Amino acid sequence: MNENEHNFEELKKLLKLKQHEVPPPGYFNNFSGQVVSRIRAGEAGGAQTYVERLQSEAPWVVNLLRIFETRPGLIGGFATSLCLLLVLVVVFADRSDVASKNLLTVSDPSATMGSSVASMPVPSLVAASDSSGIVASTNPVTSLQPVATLFGQPASGSLFQPAGFAPASQ
Amino acid sequence: MSEPVPIVDASMPAGMLEGDLVRRARKGDLDAYDELVKRYQQRIYATIYHMTSNHEDANDLAQDAFIKAYSALKSFKGGSTFYTWLYRIAVNKTINFLKQRKNKYHYSLNDLDFNTENNPDLVALISEKTPVREAGLTELQKKLNEALMKLSEPHRMVVVLHDVQGQSHEEIAEIMDCNIGTVRSRLFYARQQLQSYLSEYAKPA
């Protein structure tokens, strides 16, 4: 660095000329008075913009915005990662819903029965009987047991009653 | 113009300290703030002037910086000295102003003081180049300002604060909110650039 400093000696001498540039004589006599009178006139209160207030209260936000300003690619990356995060949250929320339903199925058979009965499209069954002469059995299924097995295959020891259709006896 | 200003102003009653003035100003004492402005007005003005090369702009920006500092005094935590904090406000204001102006410079240079011709370094530089000393100095002043304005704002700011105002690397790092290594590298690069722009006057030794 000393060598570099030595190389810049001429330049540093030249830059000393700047120290001799002075404002008009008497310029500073009234400078502070002008500042104070502007403050008294109420400029200080309204002079602080939203960004300036943000800078004093949360400088990290302003720094982040400055980084985005200088590197536009970063804002794209940031936005992409936000979108990915949102998608992940949605996916995991769905999975947790499925998992909780499965849990309900295992632990509460009546809930499953209730839901399957409730979701049965009754009007469509009636319509089907009208058109083909076959009606679905509407007998209550009392011996139905929950089937909680791997890959939906019934376990060997489980009890279940398959749904059947019988011609209407008239 | 850029000579160090004493921290304790003898004209103040009982040589009031900077901290006391800041506390009083914070409570709304405009007389105390007036004293603070008087202490730093020359240095703040000079820094902005050397950055803009325009007296009117420097006047407006310096006043704005002091007014903004007053309005933000409550957020001044005292983590740095008041003058470093004030400098930071002035520097940010100036850099923002220059960015908005987008390199459209309008020079309004101040006159050189009477001591210029007594500076042996400058006299030596000029006497080698031009027979008429006064014309040489004015021309040199113009070229020097033009060369400075070719630098980017951060590089110009480092040169102004260090080589013209005499601030240390540490102070500049604090004012510009960057590390000392950045200050040193910016200074080196800026000097190299200036040397190439002013090769007629400043040749490497």
JSON list of N, CA, C and O in Angstrom, two decimals, chain B residues 4-18 21 35-36 38-39:
[
{"chain": "B", "resi": 4, "resn": "PRO", "atom": "N", "xyz": [-10.24, 20.87, 10.72]},
{"chain": "B", "resi": 4, "resn": "PRO", "atom": "CA", "xyz": [-11.02, 20.27, 11.79]},
{"chain": "B", "resi": 4, "resn": "PRO", "atom": "C", "xyz": [-11.68, 21.31, 12.69]},
{"chain": "B", "resi": 4, "resn": "PRO", "atom": "O", "xyz": [-11.07, 22.31, 13.06]},
{"chain": "B", "resi": 5, "resn": "VAL", "atom": "N", "xyz": [-12.90, 21.06, 13.01]},
{"chain": "B", "resi": 5, "resn": "VAL", "atom": "CA", "xyz": [-13.65, 21.95, 13.89]},
{"chain": "B", "resi": 5, "resn": "VAL", "atom": "C", "xyz": [-13.55, 21.41, 15.31]},
{"chain": "B", "resi": 5, "resn": "VAL", "atom": "O", "xyz": [-13.74, 20.21, 15.52]},
{"chain": "B", "resi": 6, "resn": "PRO", "atom": "N", "xyz": [-13.20, 22.23, 16.28]},
{"chain": "B", "resi": 6, "resn": "PRO", "atom": "CA", "xyz": [-13.07, 21.72, 17.64]},
{"chain": "B", "resi": 6, "resn": "PRO", "atom": "C", "xyz": [-14.39, 21.18, 18.17]},
{"chain": "B", "resi": 6, "resn": "PRO", "atom": "O", "xyz": [-15.45, 21.71, 17.88]},
{"chain": "B", "resi": 7, "resn": "ILE", "atom": "N", "xyz": [-14.29, 20.13, 18.95]},
{"chain": "B", "resi": 7, "resn": "ILE", "atom": "CA", "xyz": [-15.49, 19.50, 19.50]},
{"chain": "B", "resi": 7, "resn": "ILE", "atom": "C", "xyz": [-16.15, 20.45, 20.51]},
{"chain": "B", "resi": 7, "resn": "ILE", "atom": "O", "xyz": [-17.35, 20.56, 20.59]},
{"chain": "B", "resi": 8, "resn": "VAL", "atom": "N", "xyz": [-15.35, 21.16, 21.29]},
{"chain": "B", "resi": 8, "resn": "VAL", "atom": "CA", "xyz": [-15.90, 22.10, 22.26]},
{"chain": "B", "resi": 8, "resn": "VAL", "atom": "C", "xyz": [-15.74, 23.51, 21.71]},
{"chain": "B", "resi": 8, "resn": "VAL", "atom": "O", "xyz": [-14.64, 23.96, 21.42]},
{"chain": "B", "resi": 9, "resn": "ASP", "atom": "N", "xyz": [-16.84, 24.17, 21.54]},
{"chain": "B", "resi": 9, "resn": "ASP", "atom": "CA", "xyz": [-16.83, 25.52, 21.00]},
{"chain": "B", "resi": 9, "resn": "ASP", "atom": "C", "xyz": [-16.62, 26.52, 22.14]},
{"chain": "B", "resi": 9, "resn": "ASP", "atom": "O", "xyz": [-17.41, 26.58, 23.09]},
{"chain": "B", "resi": 10, "resn": "ALA", "atom": "N", "xyz": [-15.55, 27.27, 22.03]},
{"chain": "B", "resi": 10, "resn": "ALA", "atom": "CA", "xyz": [-15.22, 28.20, 23.11]},
{"chain": "B", "resi": 10, "resn": "ALA", "atom": "C", "xyz": [-16.25, 29.31, 23.26]},
{"chain": "B", "resi": 10, "resn": "ALA", "atom": "O", "xyz": [-16.39, 29.91, 24.33]},
{"chain": "B", "resi": 11, "resn": "SER", "atom": "N", "xyz": [-16.97, 29.59, 22.17]},
{"chain": "B", "resi": 11, "resn": "SER", "atom": "CA", "xyz": [-17.95, 30.68, 22.24]},
{"chain": "B", "resi": 11, "resn": "SER", "atom": "C", "xyz": [-19.22, 30.26, 22.99]},
{"chain": "B", "resi": 11, "resn": "SER", "atom": "O", "xyz": [-20.02, 31.09, 23.38]},
{"chain": "B", "resi": 12, "resn": "MET", "atom": "N", "xyz": [-19.38, 28.97, 23.19]},
{"chain": "B", "resi": 12, "resn": "MET", "atom": "CA", "xyz": [-20.56, 28.50, 23.91]},
{"chain": "B", "resi": 12, "resn": "MET", "atom": "C", "xyz": [-20.39, 28.71, 25.40]},
{"chain": "B", "resi": 12, "resn": "MET", "atom": "O", "xyz": [-19.29, 28.58, 25.93]},
{"chain": "B", "resi": 13, "resn": "PRO", "atom": "N", "xyz": [-21.45, 29.04, 26.11]},
{"chain": "B", "resi": 13, "resn": "PRO", "atom": "CA", "xyz": [-21.34, 29.20, 27.54]},
{"chain": "B", "resi": 13, "resn": "PRO", "atom": "C", "xyz": [-20.84, 27.92, 28.21]},
{"chain": "B", "resi": 13, "resn": "PRO", "atom": "O", "xyz": [-21.35, 26.84, 27.93]},
{"chain": "B", "resi": 14, "resn": "ALA", "atom": "N", "xyz": [-19.83, 28.07, 29.02]},
{"chain": "B", "resi": 14, "resn": "ALA", "atom": "CA", "xyz": [-19.22, 26.96, 29.78]},
{"chain": "B", "resi": 14, "resn": "ALA", "atom": "C", "xyz": [-18.74, 25.85, 28.86]},
{"chain": "B", "resi": 14, "resn": "ALA", "atom": "O", "xyz": [-18.63, 24.70, 29.29]},
{"chain": "B", "resi": 15, "resn": "GLY", "atom": "N", "xyz": [-18.40, 26.21, 27.60]},
{"chain": "B", "resi": 15, "resn": "GLY", "atom": "CA", "xyz": [-17.86, 25.23, 26.66]},
{"chain": "B", "resi": 15, "resn": "GLY", "atom": "C", "xyz": [-18.73, 23.99, 26.56]},
{"chain": "B", "resi": 15, "resn": "GLY", "atom": "O", "xyz": [-18.28, 22.88, 26.85]},
{"chain": "B", "resi": 16, "resn": "MET", "atom": "N", "xyz": [-19.94, 24.21, 26.15]},
{"chain": "B", "resi": 16, "resn": "MET", "atom": "CA", "xyz": [-20.93, 23.11, 26.18]},
{"chain": "B", "resi": 16, "resn": "MET", "atom": "C", "xyz": [-20.49, 21.94, 25.31]},
{"chain": "B", "resi": 16, "resn": "MET", "atom": "O", "xyz": [-20.03, 22.13, 24.19]},
{"chain": "B", "resi": 17, "resn": "LEU", "atom": "N", "xyz": [-20.62, 20.75, 25.83]},
{"chain": "B", "resi": 17, "resn": "LEU", "atom": "CA", "xyz": [-20.23, 19.54, 25.10]},
{"chain": "B", "resi": 17, "resn": "LEU", "atom": "C", "xyz": [-21.29, 19.17, 24.06]},
{"chain": "B", "resi": 17, "resn": "LEU", "atom": "O", "xyz": [-22.47, 19.54, 24.21]},
{"chain": "B", "resi": 18, "resn": "GLU", "atom": "N", "xyz": [-20.82, 18.41, 23.08]},
{"chain": "B", "resi": 18, "resn": "GLU", "atom": "CA", "xyz": [-21.72, 18.00, 22.00]},
{"chain": "B", "resi": 18, "resn": "GLU", "atom": "C", "xyz": [-22.92, 17.22, 22.53]},
{"chain": "B", "resi": 18, "resn": "GLU", "atom": "O", "xyz": [-24.06, 17.45, 22.12]},
{"chain": "B", "resi": 21, "resn": "LEU", "atom": "N", "xyz": [-25.52, 19.43, 24.04]},
{"chain": "B", "resi": 21, "resn": "LEU", "atom": "CA", "xyz": [-26.25, 20.15, 22.98]},
{"chain": "B", "resi": 21, "resn": "LEU", "atom": "C", "xyz": [-27.28, 19.24, 22.31]},
{"chain": "B", "resi": 21, "resn": "LEU", "atom": "O", "xyz": [-28.40, 19.65, 22.04]},
{"chain": "B", "resi": 35, "resn": "GLU", "atom": "N", "xyz": [-26.39, 25.92, 17.66]},
{"chain": "B", "resi": 35, "resn": "GLU", "atom": "CA", "xyz": [-24.95, 25.76, 17.95]},
{"chain": "B", "resi": 35, "resn": "GLU", "atom": "C", "xyz": [-24.39, 24.53, 17.24]},
{"chain": "B", "resi": 35, "resn": "GLU", "atom": "O", "xyz": [-23.27, 24.56, 16.72]},
{"chain": "B", "resi": 36, "resn": "LEU", "atom": "N", "xyz": [-25.17, 23.46, 17.21]},
{"chain": "B", "resi": 36, "resn": "LEU", "atom": "CA", "xyz": [-24.71, 22.25, 16.51]},
{"chain": "B", "resi": 36, "resn": "LEU", "atom": "C", "xyz": [-24.55, 22.52, 15.01]},
{"chain": "B", "resi": 36, "resn": "LEU", "atom": "O", "xyz": [-23.58, 22.08, 14.39]},
{"chain": "B", "resi": 38, "resn": "LYS", "atom": "N", "xyz": [-23.89, 25.37, 13.65]},
{"chain": "B", "resi": 38, "resn": "LYS", "atom": "CA", "xyz": [-22.69, 26.22, 13.45]},
{"chain": "B", "resi": 38, "resn": "LYS", "atom": "C", "xyz": [-21.42, 25.40, 13.51]},
{"chain": "B", "resi": 38, "resn": "LYS", "atom": "O", "xyz": [-20.45, 25.70, 12.83]},
{"chain": "B", "resi": 39, "resn": "ARG", "atom": "N", "xyz": [-21.40, 24.39, 14.36]},
{"chain": "B", "resi": 39, "resn": "ARG", "atom": "CA", "xyz": [-20.20, 23.57, 14.48]},
{"chain": "B", "resi": 39, "resn": "ARG", "atom": "C", "xyz": [-19.89, 22.79, 13.22]},
{"chain": "B", "resi": 39, "resn": "ARG", "atom": "O", "xyz": [-18.74, 22.58, 12.88]}
]
